[in-house]
mmCIF file of C-alpha atoms in Angstrom:
data_model
loop_
_atom_site.group_PDB
_atom_site.id
_atom_site.type_symbol
_atom_site.label_atom_id
_atom_site.label_comp_id
_atom_site.label_asym_id
_atom_site.label_seq_id
_atom_site.Cartn_x
_atom_site.Cartn_y
_atom_site.Cartn_z
ATOM 1 C CA MET A 148 169.165 115.480 -240.684
ATOM 2 C CA TYR A 149 169.205 117.515 -237.461
ATOM 3 C CA ASN A 150 170.278 114.465 -235.470
ATOM 4 C CA HIS A 151 173.334 114.170 -237.725
ATOM 5 C CA ALA A 152 174.103 117.858 -237.058
ATOM 6 C CA VAL A 153 174.032 117.180 -233.328
ATOM 7 C CA ALA A 154 176.232 114.123 -233.748
ATOM 8 C CA ASP A 155 178.741 116.124 -235.801
ATOM 9 C CA GLY A 156 178.875 118.938 -233.255
ATOM 10 C CA TYR A 157 177.201 121.683 -235.309
ATOM 11 C CA LEU A 158 174.274 121.859 -232.889
ATOM 12 C CA THR A 159 173.916 121.046 -229.238
ATOM 13 C CA LYS A 160 171.237 118.593 -228.197
ATOM 14 C CA ASP A 161 169.097 121.428 -226.767
ATOM 15 C CA GLU A 162 169.371 123.386 -230.034
ATOM 16 C CA ASN A 163 168.000 120.531 -232.111
ATOM 17 C CA PRO A 164 164.769 121.947 -233.662
ATOM 18 C CA ALA A 165 163.458 118.416 -234.213
ATOM 19 C CA LEU A 166 162.833 118.179 -230.465
ATOM 20 C CA LYS A 167 160.298 121.023 -230.697
ATOM 21 C CA VAL A 168 158.136 119.236 -233.257
ATOM 22 C CA PRO A 169 155.289 117.387 -231.509
ATOM 23 C CA LYS A 170 155.241 113.676 -232.159
ATOM 24 C CA PRO A 171 152.085 112.289 -233.782
ATOM 25 C CA ARG A 172 149.711 110.646 -231.335
ATOM 26 C CA ARG A 173 149.964 106.871 -231.428
ATOM 27 C CA LEU A 174 146.547 105.437 -232.127
ATOM 28 C CA PRO A 175 145.384 102.431 -230.113
ATOM 29 C CA SER A 176 145.707 99.077 -231.854
ATOM 30 C CA THR A 177 142.600 97.773 -233.595
ATOM 31 C CA ARG A 178 143.904 94.209 -233.522
ATOM 32 C CA GLY A 179 141.504 91.667 -232.085
ATOM 33 C CA ALA A 180 141.531 87.897 -231.732
ATOM 34 C CA LEU A 181 140.323 86.079 -234.822
ATOM 35 C CA ALA A 182 137.134 84.076 -234.414
ATOM 36 C CA ASP A 183 137.465 80.309 -234.835
ATOM 37 C CA ALA A 184 135.507 80.434 -238.096
ATOM 38 C CA LYS A 185 137.786 83.115 -239.545
ATOM 39 C CA LEU A 186 140.910 81.254 -238.481
ATOM 40 C CA ALA A 187 139.605 78.074 -240.127
ATOM 41 C CA GLU A 188 138.779 80.047 -243.264
ATOM 42 C CA LEU A 189 142.284 81.489 -243.374
ATOM 43 C CA ASN A 190 143.922 78.091 -242.929
ATOM 44 C CA ALA A 191 141.732 76.493 -245.595
ATOM 45 C CA ALA A 192 142.532 79.226 -248.116
ATOM 46 C CA ALA A 193 146.278 79.021 -247.446
ATOM 47 C CA ALA A 194 146.304 75.228 -247.759
ATOM 48 C CA SER A 195 144.480 75.219 -251.099
ATOM 49 C CA SER A 196 146.063 78.059 -253.075
ATOM 50 C CA GLY A 197 149.358 79.592 -254.120
ATOM 51 C CA ASN A 198 152.616 78.120 -255.332
ATOM 52 C CA ASP A 199 153.465 76.318 -252.064
ATOM 53 C CA PRO A 200 150.340 75.649 -249.985
ATOM 54 C CA GLU A 201 152.158 73.030 -247.915
ATOM 55 C CA LEU A 202 154.634 75.630 -246.692
ATOM 56 C CA ASP A 203 151.973 78.256 -246.025
ATOM 57 C CA ALA A 204 149.788 75.831 -244.078
ATOM 58 C CA LEU A 205 152.813 74.859 -241.983
ATOM 59 C CA LEU A 206 153.628 78.504 -241.252
ATOM 60 C CA LEU A 207 150.097 79.238 -240.076
ATOM 61 C CA ARG A 208 149.968 76.156 -237.873
ATOM 62 C CA LEU A 209 153.395 76.880 -236.375
ATOM 63 C CA HIS A 210 152.456 80.443 -235.451
ATOM 64 C CA THR A 211 149.001 79.491 -234.191
ATOM 65 C CA GLU A 212 150.299 76.730 -231.909
ATOM 66 C CA THR A 213 153.369 78.499 -230.554
ATOM 67 C CA ALA A 214 152.353 82.187 -230.819
ATOM 68 C CA CYS A 215 155.920 82.783 -231.946
ATOM 69 C CA ARG A 216 157.025 85.882 -233.793
ATOM 70 C CA ARG A 217 158.125 85.797 -237.404
ATOM 71 C CA GLY A 218 161.775 86.044 -236.399
ATOM 72 C CA GLY A 219 161.396 83.052 -234.105
ATOM 73 C CA ALA A 220 160.039 80.894 -236.914
ATOM 74 C CA LEU A 221 162.766 81.948 -239.341
ATOM 75 C CA ALA A 222 165.475 81.203 -236.762
ATOM 76 C CA LEU A 223 164.333 77.602 -236.291
ATOM 77 C CA ARG A 224 166.864 74.901 -237.151
ATOM 78 C CA PRO A 225 166.462 71.114 -237.326
ATOM 79 C CA VAL A 226 168.497 70.810 -234.116
ATOM 80 C CA ASP A 227 165.876 72.919 -232.365
ATOM 81 C CA LEU A 228 163.328 70.115 -232.558
ATOM 82 C CA ASP A 229 163.014 67.910 -229.488
ATOM 83 C CA GLU A 230 160.940 65.050 -230.885
ATOM 84 C CA GLU A 231 160.648 63.074 -227.642
ATOM 85 C CA GLN A 232 159.229 65.957 -225.583
ATOM 86 C CA CYS A 233 157.508 67.751 -228.503
ATOM 87 C CA LEU A 234 159.375 71.019 -227.934
ATOM 88 C CA VAL A 235 160.867 73.595 -230.291
ATOM 89 C CA ARG A 236 163.571 76.067 -229.293
ATOM 90 C CA LEU A 237 162.569 79.635 -230.158
ATOM 91 C CA ARG A 238 165.019 82.529 -230.436
ATOM 92 C CA GLU A 239 163.290 85.866 -230.634
ATOM 93 C CA LYS A 240 163.776 89.584 -230.062
ATOM 94 C CA GLY A 241 165.954 90.758 -227.215
ATOM 95 C CA GLU A 242 168.079 87.618 -227.558
ATOM 96 C CA THR A 243 165.421 85.653 -225.698
ATOM 97 C CA GLU A 244 165.457 81.892 -226.014
ATOM 98 C CA ARG A 245 162.937 79.355 -224.795
ATOM 99 C CA TRP A 246 161.589 75.857 -225.345
ATOM 100 C CA GLN A 247 157.981 75.948 -226.531
ATOM 101 C CA PRO A 248 155.618 72.941 -226.591
ATOM 102 C CA VAL A 249 154.095 71.880 -229.924
ATOM 103 C CA SER A 250 151.598 69.168 -230.737
ATOM 104 C CA PRO A 251 152.856 65.744 -231.894
ATOM 105 C CA THR A 252 151.239 66.444 -235.265
ATOM 106 C CA LEU A 253 153.107 69.714 -235.752
ATOM 107 C CA MET A 254 156.357 68.074 -234.669
ATOM 108 C CA GLN A 255 155.870 65.433 -237.374
ATOM 109 C CA TYR A 256 155.154 68.112 -239.968
ATOM 110 C CA LEU A 257 158.270 70.085 -239.013
ATOM 111 C CA GLN A 258 160.502 67.022 -239.144
ATOM 112 C CA GLN A 259 159.051 65.911 -242.456
ATOM 113 C CA HIS A 260 159.473 69.415 -243.866
ATOM 114 C CA ALA A 261 163.132 69.514 -242.771
ATOM 115 C CA HIS A 262 163.762 66.120 -244.348
ATOM 116 C CA ASP A 263 161.904 66.724 -247.624
ATOM 117 C CA ARG A 264 163.393 70.160 -248.251
ATOM 118 C CA GLY A 265 166.983 69.348 -247.420
ATOM 119 C CA ALA A 266 167.267 71.371 -244.223
ATOM 120 C CA VAL A 267 169.059 68.604 -242.331
ATOM 121 C CA GLY A 268 172.813 69.007 -242.566
ATOM 122 C CA ARG A 269 172.745 72.386 -244.322
ATOM 123 C CA ARG A 270 175.488 74.782 -243.324
ATOM 124 C CA ASP A 271 173.150 77.755 -242.772
ATOM 125 C CA GLY A 272 170.913 75.535 -240.686
ATOM 126 C CA GLN A 273 167.512 77.153 -241.285
ATOM 127 C CA LEU A 274 164.603 74.732 -241.065
ATOM 128 C CA LEU A 275 161.864 76.479 -243.071
ATOM 129 C CA ARG A 276 162.598 76.266 -246.800
ATOM 130 C CA TYR A 277 161.062 76.460 -250.224
ATOM 131 C CA ARG A 278 160.760 73.344 -252.360
ATOM 132 C CA ASN A 279 164.110 74.068 -254.036
ATOM 133 C CA GLY A 280 165.875 74.152 -250.666
ATOM 134 C CA THR A 281 166.224 77.939 -250.476
ATOM 135 C CA PRO A 282 165.610 79.302 -246.962
ATOM 136 C CA VAL A 283 162.324 81.108 -246.409
ATOM 137 C CA THR A 284 162.596 84.862 -245.766
ATOM 138 C CA ARG A 285 160.275 87.506 -244.335
ATOM 139 C CA ARG A 286 158.992 88.156 -247.830
ATOM 140 C CA ARG A 287 157.085 84.872 -247.738
ATOM 141 C CA TYR A 288 154.850 86.262 -245.013
ATOM 142 C CA ASP A 289 154.121 89.402 -247.034
ATOM 143 C CA HIS A 290 153.367 87.275 -250.084
ATOM 144 C CA LEU A 291 151.118 84.973 -248.046
ATOM 145 C CA PHE A 292 148.900 87.681 -246.592
ATOM 146 C CA THR A 293 148.766 89.661 -249.826
ATOM 147 C CA ARG A 294 147.449 86.509 -251.499
ATOM 148 C CA MET A 295 145.050 85.825 -248.652
ATOM 149 C CA GLY A 296 143.724 89.374 -248.983
ATOM 150 C CA GLY A 297 142.905 88.681 -252.609
ATOM 151 C CA ILE A 298 141.006 85.518 -251.693
ATOM 152 C CA LEU A 299 139.435 86.682 -248.419
ATOM 153 C CA PRO A 300 138.500 90.402 -248.544
ATOM 154 C CA TRP A 301 138.340 90.689 -244.740
ATOM 155 C CA VAL A 302 142.043 89.807 -244.530
ATOM 156 C CA ALA A 303 142.917 92.852 -246.653
ATOM 157 C CA THR A 304 140.374 95.127 -244.961
ATOM 158 C CA GLN A 305 141.619 94.355 -241.447
ATOM 159 C CA GLN A 306 145.268 94.117 -242.566
ATOM 160 C CA ILE A 307 145.661 90.695 -241.012
ATOM 161 C CA SER A 308 149.258 89.674 -240.408
ATOM 162 C CA ILE A 309 151.106 86.858 -238.677
ATOM 163 C CA HIS A 310 151.027 88.906 -235.482
ATOM 164 C CA TRP A 311 147.232 88.545 -235.427
ATOM 165 C CA LEU A 312 147.736 84.803 -234.990
ATOM 166 C CA ARG A 313 150.045 85.411 -232.035
ATOM 167 C CA HIS A 314 147.487 87.759 -230.506
ATOM 168 C CA THR A 315 144.649 85.301 -231.136
ATOM 169 C CA THR A 316 146.434 82.403 -229.450
ATOM 170 C CA LEU A 317 147.657 84.401 -226.467
ATOM 171 C CA LYS A 318 144.226 85.915 -225.911
ATOM 172 C CA TRP A 319 142.694 82.446 -225.899
ATOM 173 C CA VAL A 320 145.311 81.142 -223.465
ATOM 174 C CA GLU A 321 144.853 84.106 -221.132
ATOM 175 C CA ARG A 322 141.068 83.723 -221.062
ATOM 176 C CA ASN A 323 141.177 79.994 -220.435
ATOM 177 C CA PHE A 324 144.358 79.516 -218.372
ATOM 178 C CA GLY A 325 145.165 82.890 -216.855
ATOM 179 C CA TYR A 326 147.722 85.649 -217.054
ATOM 180 C CA ALA A 327 150.802 83.767 -215.877
ATOM 181 C CA ILE A 328 150.475 80.956 -218.392
ATOM 182 C CA ALA A 329 149.734 83.408 -221.194
ATOM 183 C CA GLN A 330 152.916 85.320 -220.316
ATOM 184 C CA ALA A 331 154.965 82.136 -220.356
ATOM 185 C CA TYR A 332 153.308 81.073 -223.608
ATOM 186 C CA ALA A 333 154.298 84.429 -225.119
ATOM 187 C CA GLY A 334 157.886 84.100 -223.981
ATOM 188 C CA HIS A 335 157.637 87.015 -221.530
ATOM 189 C CA ALA A 336 158.041 85.002 -218.341
ATOM 190 C CA ASP A 337 161.686 85.949 -217.786
ATOM 191 C CA GLY A 338 160.908 89.653 -217.650
ATOM 192 C CA GLY A 339 161.714 92.455 -220.066
ATOM 193 C CA SER A 340 159.922 95.532 -221.315
ATOM 194 C CA ASP A 341 156.890 93.618 -222.547
ATOM 195 C CA ALA A 342 156.488 91.360 -219.539
ATOM 196 C CA GLY A 343 155.091 93.651 -216.863
ATOM 197 C CA THR A 344 155.924 93.769 -213.163
ATOM 198 C CA THR A 345 153.469 91.126 -211.999
ATOM 199 C CA VAL A 346 155.216 88.383 -213.938
ATOM 200 C CA ARG A 347 158.177 88.582 -211.571
ATOM 201 C CA TYR A 348 155.971 87.050 -208.905
ATOM 202 C CA VAL A 349 153.756 84.771 -211.015
ATOM 203 C CA ARG A 350 155.493 82.238 -213.224
ATOM 204 C CA ALA A 351 154.122 79.264 -215.089
ATOM 205 C CA LYS A 352 155.796 75.911 -215.545
ATOM 206 C CA LEU A 353 156.487 74.437 -218.966
ATOM 207 C CA SER A 354 154.045 71.657 -218.169
ATOM 208 C CA GLU A 355 151.322 74.261 -217.680
ATOM 209 C CA VAL A 356 152.095 75.783 -221.070
ATOM 210 C CA ALA A 357 151.903 72.275 -222.535
ATOM 211 C CA ALA A 358 148.491 71.767 -220.923
ATOM 212 C CA ALA A 359 147.224 74.970 -222.523
ATOM 213 C CA LEU A 360 148.554 73.838 -225.892
ATOM 214 C CA ALA A 361 146.868 70.447 -225.500
ATOM 215 C CA ALA A 362 143.538 72.157 -224.854
ATOM 216 C CA LEU A 363 144.086 74.439 -227.846
ATOM 217 C CA THR A 364 144.957 71.638 -230.278
ATOM 218 C CA GLY A 365 142.988 68.752 -228.821
ATOM 219 C CA GLU A 366 146.142 66.593 -228.722
ATOM 220 C CA GLN A 367 147.756 65.070 -225.649
ATOM 221 C CA HIS A 368 151.241 66.443 -224.970
ATOM 222 C CA PRO A 369 154.150 64.406 -223.496
ATOM 223 C CA LEU A 370 154.789 66.980 -220.757
ATOM 224 C CA GLN A 371 151.291 66.808 -219.290
#
């Protein structure tokens, strides 16, 4: 309300009383990497329950392999799949864009999904769709983890979300392959507010990201 008064000229910026109210302290994140057993439990529950387990299993695998954000997955189009090199083009926050390695198995799943659900040739272009051809929205993620919380109590207790999968994958990559490759895997390698200063001097090649993915999935990647 007070910000509108400043914008309309009734108050100056220094007279805005909202500036005198202390902001609540931001608590540190309690998010931690999921243990392998918990991740397997989550995937098994998603793939065996709900009204579209095939879609939910694909979402979890996509986010686990690529560590992409929700927006990156929803922006995927069939033309963003490079079958020969097993790469997907991700568009995420800050208008960032990158090619991210995926396993041959995931590439097959994505192509089959696009074909079976009529994504190929659609005017709106989105790849991820429901069985009736309607594009998936952010609500699917909320529905997925609400359902998982009903099946697996720890999911509800810890408020597990798709971002936990991103954190889990990137933590694993950092521990096993180092900071630079983890930054590239996360899509931070070109700089930005979430990249950090060091990344300007330490950059990983796409082939190195592919090697980390291969170790994560146990599948050979074409770029290795």
